[in-house]
mmCIF file of C-alpha atoms in Angstrom:
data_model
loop_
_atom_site.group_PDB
_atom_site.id
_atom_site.type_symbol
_atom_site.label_atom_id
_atom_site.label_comp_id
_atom_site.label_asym_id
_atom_site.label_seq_id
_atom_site.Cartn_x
_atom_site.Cartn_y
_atom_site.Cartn_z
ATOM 1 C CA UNK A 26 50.123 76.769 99.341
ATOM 2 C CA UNK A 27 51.543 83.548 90.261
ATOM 3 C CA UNK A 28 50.555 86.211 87.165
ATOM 4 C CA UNK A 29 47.182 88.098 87.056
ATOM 5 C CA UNK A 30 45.173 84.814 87.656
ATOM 6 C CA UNK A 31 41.703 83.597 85.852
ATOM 7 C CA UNK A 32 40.778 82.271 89.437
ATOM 8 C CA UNK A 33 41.295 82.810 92.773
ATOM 9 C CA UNK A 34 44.158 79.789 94.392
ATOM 10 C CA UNK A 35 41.397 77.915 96.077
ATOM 11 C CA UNK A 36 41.231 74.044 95.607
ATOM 12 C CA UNK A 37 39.004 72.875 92.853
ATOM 13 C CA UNK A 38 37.159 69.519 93.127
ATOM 14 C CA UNK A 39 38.077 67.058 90.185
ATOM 15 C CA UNK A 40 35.273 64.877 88.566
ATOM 16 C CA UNK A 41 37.615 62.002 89.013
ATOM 17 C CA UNK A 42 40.416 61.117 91.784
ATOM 18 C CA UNK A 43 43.402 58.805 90.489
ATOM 19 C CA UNK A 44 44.381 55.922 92.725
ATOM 20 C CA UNK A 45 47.132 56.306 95.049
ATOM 21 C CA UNK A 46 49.161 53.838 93.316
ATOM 22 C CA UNK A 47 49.296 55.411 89.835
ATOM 23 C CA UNK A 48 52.135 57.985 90.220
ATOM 24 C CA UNK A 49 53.703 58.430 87.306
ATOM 25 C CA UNK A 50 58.077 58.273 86.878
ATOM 26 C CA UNK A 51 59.554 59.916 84.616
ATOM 27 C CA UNK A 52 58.957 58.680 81.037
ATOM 28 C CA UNK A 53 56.350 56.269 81.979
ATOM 29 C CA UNK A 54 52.740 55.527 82.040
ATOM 30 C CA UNK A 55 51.022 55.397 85.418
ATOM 31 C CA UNK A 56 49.559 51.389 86.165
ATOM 32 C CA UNK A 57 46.267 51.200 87.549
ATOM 33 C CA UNK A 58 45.291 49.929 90.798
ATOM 34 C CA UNK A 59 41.578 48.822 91.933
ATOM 35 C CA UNK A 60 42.173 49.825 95.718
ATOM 36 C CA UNK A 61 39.653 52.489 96.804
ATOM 37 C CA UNK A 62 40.407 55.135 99.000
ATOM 38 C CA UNK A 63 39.332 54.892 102.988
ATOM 39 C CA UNK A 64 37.526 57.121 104.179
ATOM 40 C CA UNK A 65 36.715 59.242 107.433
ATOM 41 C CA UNK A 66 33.491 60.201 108.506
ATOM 42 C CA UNK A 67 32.843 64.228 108.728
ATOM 43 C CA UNK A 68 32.520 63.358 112.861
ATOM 44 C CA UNK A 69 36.539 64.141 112.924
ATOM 45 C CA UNK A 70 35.560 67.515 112.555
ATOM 46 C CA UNK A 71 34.630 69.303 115.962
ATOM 47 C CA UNK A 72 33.879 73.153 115.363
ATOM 48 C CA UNK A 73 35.590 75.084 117.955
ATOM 49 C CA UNK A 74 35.285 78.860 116.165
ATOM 50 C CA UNK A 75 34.630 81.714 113.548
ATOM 51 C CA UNK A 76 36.624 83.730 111.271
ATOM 52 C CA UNK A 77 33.673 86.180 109.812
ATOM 53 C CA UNK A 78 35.719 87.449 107.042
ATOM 54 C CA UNK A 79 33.863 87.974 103.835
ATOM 55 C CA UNK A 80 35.558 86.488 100.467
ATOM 56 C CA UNK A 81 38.882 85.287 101.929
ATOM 57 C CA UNK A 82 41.689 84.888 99.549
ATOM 58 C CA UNK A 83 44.885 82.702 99.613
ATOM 59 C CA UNK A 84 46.041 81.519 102.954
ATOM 60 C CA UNK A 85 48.751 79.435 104.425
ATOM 61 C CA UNK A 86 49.892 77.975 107.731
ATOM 62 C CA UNK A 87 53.749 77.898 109.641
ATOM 63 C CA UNK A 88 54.790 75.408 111.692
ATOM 64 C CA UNK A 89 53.437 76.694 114.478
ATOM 65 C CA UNK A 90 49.971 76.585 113.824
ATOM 66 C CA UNK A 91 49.544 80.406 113.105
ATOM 67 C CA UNK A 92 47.170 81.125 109.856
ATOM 68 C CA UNK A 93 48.226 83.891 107.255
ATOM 69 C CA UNK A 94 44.921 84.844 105.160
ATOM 70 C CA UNK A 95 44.388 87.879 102.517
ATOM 71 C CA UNK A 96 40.813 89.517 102.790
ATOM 72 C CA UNK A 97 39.271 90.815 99.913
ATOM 73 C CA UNK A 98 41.394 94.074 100.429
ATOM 74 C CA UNK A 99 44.416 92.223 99.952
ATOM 75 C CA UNK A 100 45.659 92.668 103.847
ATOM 76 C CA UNK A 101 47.454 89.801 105.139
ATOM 77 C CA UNK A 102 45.946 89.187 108.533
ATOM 78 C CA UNK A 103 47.670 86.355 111.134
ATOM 79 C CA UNK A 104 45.644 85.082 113.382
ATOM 80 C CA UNK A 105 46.559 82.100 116.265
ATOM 81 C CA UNK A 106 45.859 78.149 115.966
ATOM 82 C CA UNK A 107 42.463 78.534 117.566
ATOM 83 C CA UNK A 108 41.317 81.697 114.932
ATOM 84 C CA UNK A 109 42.102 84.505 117.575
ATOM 85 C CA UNK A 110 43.560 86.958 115.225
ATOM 86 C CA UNK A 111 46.604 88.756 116.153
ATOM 87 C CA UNK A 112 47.801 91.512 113.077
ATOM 88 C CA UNK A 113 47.141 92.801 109.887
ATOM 89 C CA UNK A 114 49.260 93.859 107.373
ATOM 90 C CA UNK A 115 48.517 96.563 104.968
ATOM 91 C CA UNK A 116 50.703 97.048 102.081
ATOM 92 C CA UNK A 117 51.163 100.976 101.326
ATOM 93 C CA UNK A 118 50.365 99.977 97.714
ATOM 94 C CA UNK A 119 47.754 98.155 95.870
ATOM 95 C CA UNK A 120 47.963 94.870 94.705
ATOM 96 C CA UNK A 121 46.993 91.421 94.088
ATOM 97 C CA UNK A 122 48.261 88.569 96.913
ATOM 98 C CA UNK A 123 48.439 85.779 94.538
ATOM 99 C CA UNK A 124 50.379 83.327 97.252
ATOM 100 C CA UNK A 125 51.777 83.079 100.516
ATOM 101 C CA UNK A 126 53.740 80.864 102.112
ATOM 102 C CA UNK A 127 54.021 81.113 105.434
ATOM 103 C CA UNK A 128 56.156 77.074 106.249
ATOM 104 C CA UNK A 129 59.664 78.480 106.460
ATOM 105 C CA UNK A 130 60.682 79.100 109.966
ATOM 106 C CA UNK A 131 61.087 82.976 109.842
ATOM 107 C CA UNK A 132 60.047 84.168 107.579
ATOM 108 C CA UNK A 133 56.779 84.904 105.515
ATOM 109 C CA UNK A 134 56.447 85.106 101.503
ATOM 110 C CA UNK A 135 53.427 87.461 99.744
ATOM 111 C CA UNK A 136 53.736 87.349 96.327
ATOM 112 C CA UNK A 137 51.843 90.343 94.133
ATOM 113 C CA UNK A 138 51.142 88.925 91.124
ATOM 114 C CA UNK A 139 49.765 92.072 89.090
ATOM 115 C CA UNK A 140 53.026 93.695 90.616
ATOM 116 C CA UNK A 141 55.394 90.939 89.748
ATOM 117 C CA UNK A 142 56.433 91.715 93.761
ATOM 118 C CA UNK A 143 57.539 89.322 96.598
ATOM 119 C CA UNK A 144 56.949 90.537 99.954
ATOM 120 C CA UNK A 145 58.817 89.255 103.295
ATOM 121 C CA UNK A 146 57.139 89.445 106.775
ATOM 122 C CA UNK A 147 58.306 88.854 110.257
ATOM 123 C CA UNK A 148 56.311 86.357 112.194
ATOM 124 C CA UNK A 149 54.416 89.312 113.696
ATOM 125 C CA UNK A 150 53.338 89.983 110.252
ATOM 126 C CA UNK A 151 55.725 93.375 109.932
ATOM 127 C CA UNK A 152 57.852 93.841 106.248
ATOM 128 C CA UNK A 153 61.013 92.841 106.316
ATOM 129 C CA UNK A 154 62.265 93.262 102.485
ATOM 130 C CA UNK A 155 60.551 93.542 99.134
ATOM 131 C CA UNK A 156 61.934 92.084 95.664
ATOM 132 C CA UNK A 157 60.591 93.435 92.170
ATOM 133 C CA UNK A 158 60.763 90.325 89.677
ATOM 134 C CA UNK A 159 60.824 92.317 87.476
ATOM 135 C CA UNK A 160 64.457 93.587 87.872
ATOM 136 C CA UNK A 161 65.881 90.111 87.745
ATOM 137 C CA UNK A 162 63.302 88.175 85.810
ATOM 138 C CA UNK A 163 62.948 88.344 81.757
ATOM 139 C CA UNK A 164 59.439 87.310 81.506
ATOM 140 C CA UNK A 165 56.346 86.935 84.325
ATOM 141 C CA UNK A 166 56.753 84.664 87.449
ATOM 142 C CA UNK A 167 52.966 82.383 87.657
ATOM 143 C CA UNK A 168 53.682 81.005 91.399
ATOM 144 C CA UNK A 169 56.503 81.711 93.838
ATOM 145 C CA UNK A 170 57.577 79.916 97.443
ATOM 146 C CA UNK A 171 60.292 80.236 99.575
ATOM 147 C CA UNK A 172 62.774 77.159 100.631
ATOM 148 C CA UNK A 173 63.819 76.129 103.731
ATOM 149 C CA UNK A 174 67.599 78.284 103.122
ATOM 150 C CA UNK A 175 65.785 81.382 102.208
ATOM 151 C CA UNK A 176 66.227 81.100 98.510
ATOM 152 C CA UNK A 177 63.099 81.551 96.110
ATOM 153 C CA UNK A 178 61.877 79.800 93.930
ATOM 154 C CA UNK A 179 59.605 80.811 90.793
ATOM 155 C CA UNK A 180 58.033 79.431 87.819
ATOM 156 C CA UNK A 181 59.051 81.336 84.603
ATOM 157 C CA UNK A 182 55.463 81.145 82.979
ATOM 158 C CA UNK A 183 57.290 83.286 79.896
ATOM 159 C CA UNK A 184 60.098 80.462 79.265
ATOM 160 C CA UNK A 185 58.405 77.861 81.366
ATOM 161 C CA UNK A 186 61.519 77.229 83.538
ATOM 162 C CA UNK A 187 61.793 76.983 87.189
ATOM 163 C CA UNK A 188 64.264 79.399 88.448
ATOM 164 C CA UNK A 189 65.629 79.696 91.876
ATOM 165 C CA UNK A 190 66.889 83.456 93.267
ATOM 166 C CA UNK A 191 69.137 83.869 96.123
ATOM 167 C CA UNK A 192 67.273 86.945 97.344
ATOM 168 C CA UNK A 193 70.606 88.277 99.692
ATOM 169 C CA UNK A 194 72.743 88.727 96.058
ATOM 170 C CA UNK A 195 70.085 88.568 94.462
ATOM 171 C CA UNK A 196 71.191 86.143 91.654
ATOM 172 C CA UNK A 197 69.983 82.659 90.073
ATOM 173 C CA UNK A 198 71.191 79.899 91.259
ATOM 174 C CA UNK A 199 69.477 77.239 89.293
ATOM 175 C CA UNK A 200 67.383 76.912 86.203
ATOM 176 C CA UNK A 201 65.037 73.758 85.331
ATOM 177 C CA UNK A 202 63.389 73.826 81.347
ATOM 178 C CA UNK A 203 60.215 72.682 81.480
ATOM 179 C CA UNK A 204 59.340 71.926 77.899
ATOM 180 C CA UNK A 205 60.633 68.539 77.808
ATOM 181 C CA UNK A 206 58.289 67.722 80.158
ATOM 182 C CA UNK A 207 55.040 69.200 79.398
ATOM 183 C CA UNK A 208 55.350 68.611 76.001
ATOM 184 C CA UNK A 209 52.483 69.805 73.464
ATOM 185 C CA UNK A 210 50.413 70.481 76.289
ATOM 186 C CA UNK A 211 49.085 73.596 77.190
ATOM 187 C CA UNK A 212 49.687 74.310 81.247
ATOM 188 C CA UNK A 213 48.083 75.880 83.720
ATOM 189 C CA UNK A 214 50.591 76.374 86.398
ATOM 190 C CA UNK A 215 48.776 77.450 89.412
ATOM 191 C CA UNK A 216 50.682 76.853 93.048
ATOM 192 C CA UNK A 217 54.754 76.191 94.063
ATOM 193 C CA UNK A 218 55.817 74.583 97.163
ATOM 194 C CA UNK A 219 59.008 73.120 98.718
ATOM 195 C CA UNK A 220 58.343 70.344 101.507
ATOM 196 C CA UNK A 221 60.613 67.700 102.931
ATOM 197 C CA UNK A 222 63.437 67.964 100.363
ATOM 198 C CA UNK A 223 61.442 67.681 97.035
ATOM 199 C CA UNK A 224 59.485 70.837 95.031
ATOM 200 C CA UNK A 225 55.914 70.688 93.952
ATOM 201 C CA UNK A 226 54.480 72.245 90.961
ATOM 202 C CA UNK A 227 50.931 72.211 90.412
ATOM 203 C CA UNK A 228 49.539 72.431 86.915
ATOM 204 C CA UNK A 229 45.788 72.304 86.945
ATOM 205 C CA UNK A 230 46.154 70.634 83.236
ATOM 206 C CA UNK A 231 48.221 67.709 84.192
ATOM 207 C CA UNK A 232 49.074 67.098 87.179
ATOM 208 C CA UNK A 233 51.607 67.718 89.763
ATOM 209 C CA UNK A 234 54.926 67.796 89.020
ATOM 210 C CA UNK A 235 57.692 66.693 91.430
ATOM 211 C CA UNK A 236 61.494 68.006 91.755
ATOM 212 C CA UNK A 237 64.034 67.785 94.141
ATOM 213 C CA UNK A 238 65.676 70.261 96.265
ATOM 214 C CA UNK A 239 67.763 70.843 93.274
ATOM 215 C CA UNK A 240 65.578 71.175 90.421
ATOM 216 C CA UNK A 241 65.839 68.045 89.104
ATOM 217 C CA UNK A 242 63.028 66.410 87.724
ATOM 218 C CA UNK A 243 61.595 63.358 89.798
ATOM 219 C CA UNK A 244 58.260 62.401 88.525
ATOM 220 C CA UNK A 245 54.462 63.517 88.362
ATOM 221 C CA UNK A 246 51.822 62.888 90.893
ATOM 222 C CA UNK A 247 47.976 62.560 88.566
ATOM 223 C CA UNK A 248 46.157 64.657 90.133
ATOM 224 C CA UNK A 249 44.505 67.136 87.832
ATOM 225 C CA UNK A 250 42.008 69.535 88.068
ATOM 226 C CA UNK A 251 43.896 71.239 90.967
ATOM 227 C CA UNK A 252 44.556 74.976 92.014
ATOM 228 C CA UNK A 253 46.421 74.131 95.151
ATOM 229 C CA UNK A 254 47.385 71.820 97.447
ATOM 230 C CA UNK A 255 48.804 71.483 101.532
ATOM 231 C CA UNK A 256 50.660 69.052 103.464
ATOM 232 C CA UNK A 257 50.495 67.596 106.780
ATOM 233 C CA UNK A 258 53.025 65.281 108.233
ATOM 234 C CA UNK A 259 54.023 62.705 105.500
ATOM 235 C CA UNK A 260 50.588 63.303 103.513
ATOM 236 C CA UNK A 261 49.607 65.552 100.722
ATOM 237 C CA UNK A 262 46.236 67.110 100.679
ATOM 238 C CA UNK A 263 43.517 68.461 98.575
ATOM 239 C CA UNK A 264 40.154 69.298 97.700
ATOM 240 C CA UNK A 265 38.266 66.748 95.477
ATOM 241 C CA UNK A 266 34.913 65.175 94.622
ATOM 242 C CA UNK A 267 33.122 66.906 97.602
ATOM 243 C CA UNK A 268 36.235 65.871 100.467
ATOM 244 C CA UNK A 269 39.793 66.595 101.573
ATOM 245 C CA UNK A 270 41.666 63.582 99.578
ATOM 246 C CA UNK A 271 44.901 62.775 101.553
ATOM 247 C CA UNK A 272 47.811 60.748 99.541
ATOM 248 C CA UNK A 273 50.949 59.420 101.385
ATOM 249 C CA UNK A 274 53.640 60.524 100.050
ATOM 250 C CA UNK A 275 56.108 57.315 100.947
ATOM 251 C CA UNK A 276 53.347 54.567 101.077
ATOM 252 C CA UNK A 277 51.374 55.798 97.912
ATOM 253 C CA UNK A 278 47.912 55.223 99.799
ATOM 254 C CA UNK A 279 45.211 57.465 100.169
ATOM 255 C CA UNK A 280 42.228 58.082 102.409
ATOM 256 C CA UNK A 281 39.297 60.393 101.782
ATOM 257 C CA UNK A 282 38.210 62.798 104.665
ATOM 258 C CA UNK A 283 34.491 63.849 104.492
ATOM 259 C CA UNK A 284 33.875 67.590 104.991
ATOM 260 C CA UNK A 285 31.412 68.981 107.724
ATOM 261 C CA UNK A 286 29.444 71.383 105.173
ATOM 262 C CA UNK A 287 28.404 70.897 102.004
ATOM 263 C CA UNK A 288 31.034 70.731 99.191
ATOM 264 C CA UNK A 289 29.749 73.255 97.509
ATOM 265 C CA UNK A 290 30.324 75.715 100.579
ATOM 266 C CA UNK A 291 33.961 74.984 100.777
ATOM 267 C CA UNK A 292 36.393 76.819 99.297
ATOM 268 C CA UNK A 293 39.425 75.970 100.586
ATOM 269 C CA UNK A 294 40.462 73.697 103.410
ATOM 270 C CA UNK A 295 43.999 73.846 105.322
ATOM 271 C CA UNK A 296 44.919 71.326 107.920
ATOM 272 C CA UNK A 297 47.184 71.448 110.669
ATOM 273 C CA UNK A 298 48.400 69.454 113.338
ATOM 274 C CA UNK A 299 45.885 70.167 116.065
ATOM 275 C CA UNK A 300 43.313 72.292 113.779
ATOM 276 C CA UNK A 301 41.529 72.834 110.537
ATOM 277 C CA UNK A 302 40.281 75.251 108.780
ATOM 278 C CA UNK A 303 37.430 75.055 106.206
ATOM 279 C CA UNK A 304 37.139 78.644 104.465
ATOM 280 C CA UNK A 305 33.765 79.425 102.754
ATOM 281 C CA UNK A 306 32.331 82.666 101.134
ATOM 282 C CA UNK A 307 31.612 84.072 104.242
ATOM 283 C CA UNK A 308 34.964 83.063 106.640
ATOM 284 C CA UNK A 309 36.966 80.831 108.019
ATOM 285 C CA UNK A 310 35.683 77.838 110.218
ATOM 286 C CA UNK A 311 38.348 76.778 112.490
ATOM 287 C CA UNK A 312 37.842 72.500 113.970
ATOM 288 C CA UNK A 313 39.834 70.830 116.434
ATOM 289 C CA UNK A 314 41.019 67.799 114.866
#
C-alpha cells in the first residue's frame, strides 16, 4: 500500500513526473511550476541484508518497522525491520493476495481479490476474522484498506463508489460516487490507503485522488502511471523514471531519491523509518537508511 488484476501492485515508473506544485483542487486545472526536483545520491542506501524470496508479491509495513510480504504461493510471511523473518501465514484456501495493509496498530488487512475476501491477522501474523464481500457488496471491490477505527474501506469498481464497512455490524457507513469526478474517463483503480486523516485512491489513468476521513472529496494529486504508492513521515512516495520520487504532502515539494540497482531491477520499493526495502525478481534487499 482489488479484483482479479492485469498486473501485479508493484510501482510502475512514469515517462514523465509532474512538479510538486501542480496539485490539482477540485474543479481546477493544475498551474505549472519550473522548480526541479532535488535529488539524493544512491550513497543513502547502505545494504545491510537478503530476503531470497523468488517473485514477491504485494507487501506493506506497520508502524513498527515489521514487513508483511506474499510469496508467489500467496503466504503472507512477517519478517523484522532488519529482514529476519519471523511467521508465515498460510491460508487453508487458495487465493489471490491482491493488498495488504499492515499501518493500523493491531491489526493486519489481506485482501483476496479472486475471492472477493478480506482477511484479519494478529501482529504475529495468526487470523483473527474473515469477511466475504460478497455478502455485503453488490458488485466487485478493486482495492481495500483498513482505517485507523477499524472500519474498511473499498472501492466499488461495479458502481465506482467508495464505500466504507463497519466490519463489527457489518454495515455501510458511508458512500462516495465517483462519477462526477472521473468523468468520461476510463479508470484504472489500482491501490487504497488511509494516512493522517485524508484517503488515497490511486488510479493508474489519472492520478491520485484525495478524500478525507469522511469521504469527501478533496482534490487530485497528478501523478499517473502509478500502481501503488507508500508514505513516510509527512511525504508520499513512489516509483518513477528510474528513482523513489518523494512529494511533501504540506509543502508541495519534492525530491528524487536515486536507487542502488538498476531501475529496471526494482520492483517495488518500501521505506521506513530506519530501513528500506528494494524488492526485485529474486527478493527483498533490506538498507539501513
Amino acid at each position: 500500500m482489488l479484483l482479479a488484476l492485469q498486473a501485479p501492485l508493484w510501482c510502475q515508473a512514469q515517462t514523465t513526473v509532474p512538479t510538486p506544485a501542480s496539485v490539482a483542487p477540485a474543479g481546477q486545472s493544475a498551474a505549472p511550476v519550473q522548480a526541479a526536483p532535488t535529488k539524493e545520491p544512491a550513497a543513502a542506501w547502505k545494504l545491510v541484508s537478503s530476503i531470497a524470496l523468488p517473485k514477491p508479491g504485494v507487501a506493506s509495513l506497520d508502524r513498527r518497522g515489521t514487513l508483511y510480504v506474499a510469496d508467489a504461493q500467496n503466504n503472507v510471511r512477517q519478517y523484522g525491520p532488519d529482514g529476519q523473518q519471523l511467521n508465515t501465514y498460510s491460508p487453508p484456501l487458495p487465493g489471490h493476495v491482491a493488498q495488504i495493509e499492515a499501518w493500523n496498530t493491531t491489526k493486519v488487512l489481506v485482501f483476496y481479490d479472486d475471492r472477493q475476501e478480506l482477511l484479519l491477522l494478529d501482529r504475529f501474523a495468526a487470523p483473527i476474522s474473515q469477511l466475504n464481500l460478497l455478502d455485503l457488496l453488490e458488485g466487485t471491490a478493486r482495492a481495500t484498506t483498513l482505517s485507523p477505527n477499524d472500519r474498511i474501506w473499498l472501492l466499488n469498481e461495479s458502481d465506482l463508489t467508495l464505500r466504507q464497512f463497519d466490519p463489527t455490524q457489518p454495515r455501510n457507513t458511508r458512500n462516495t460516487p465517483l462519477d462526477l469526478l472521473i468523468g468520461r474517463s476510463q479508470p484504472d483503480f489500482r491501490f487504497l490507503r488511509e494516512y493522517q486523516n485524508n484517503l488515497y485512491l490511486v488510479d493508474r489513468v489519472n492520478g491520485i485522488y484525495v478524500f478525507d476521513n469522511l469521504g469527501n472529496y478533496r482534490k487530485k494529486l497528478p501523478f499517473a502511471g502509478l500502481t501503488t504508492i507508500g508514505f513516510r513521515g509527512d511525504e508520499l512516495y513512489f516509483l518513477a523514471d528510474g528513482a523513489v520520487q518523494l512529494f511533501h504532502l504540506y509543502n508541495l515539494t519534492q525530491r528524487t531519491l536515486a536507487l542502488p540497482l538498476p531501475a529496471t531491477e526494482v520492483k517495488q520499493v518500501l521505506l521506513g523509518e530506519g530501513y528500506a526495502y528494494i524488492f526485485t525478481s529474486a527478493g527483498i534487499q533490506v538498507y539501513k537508511l
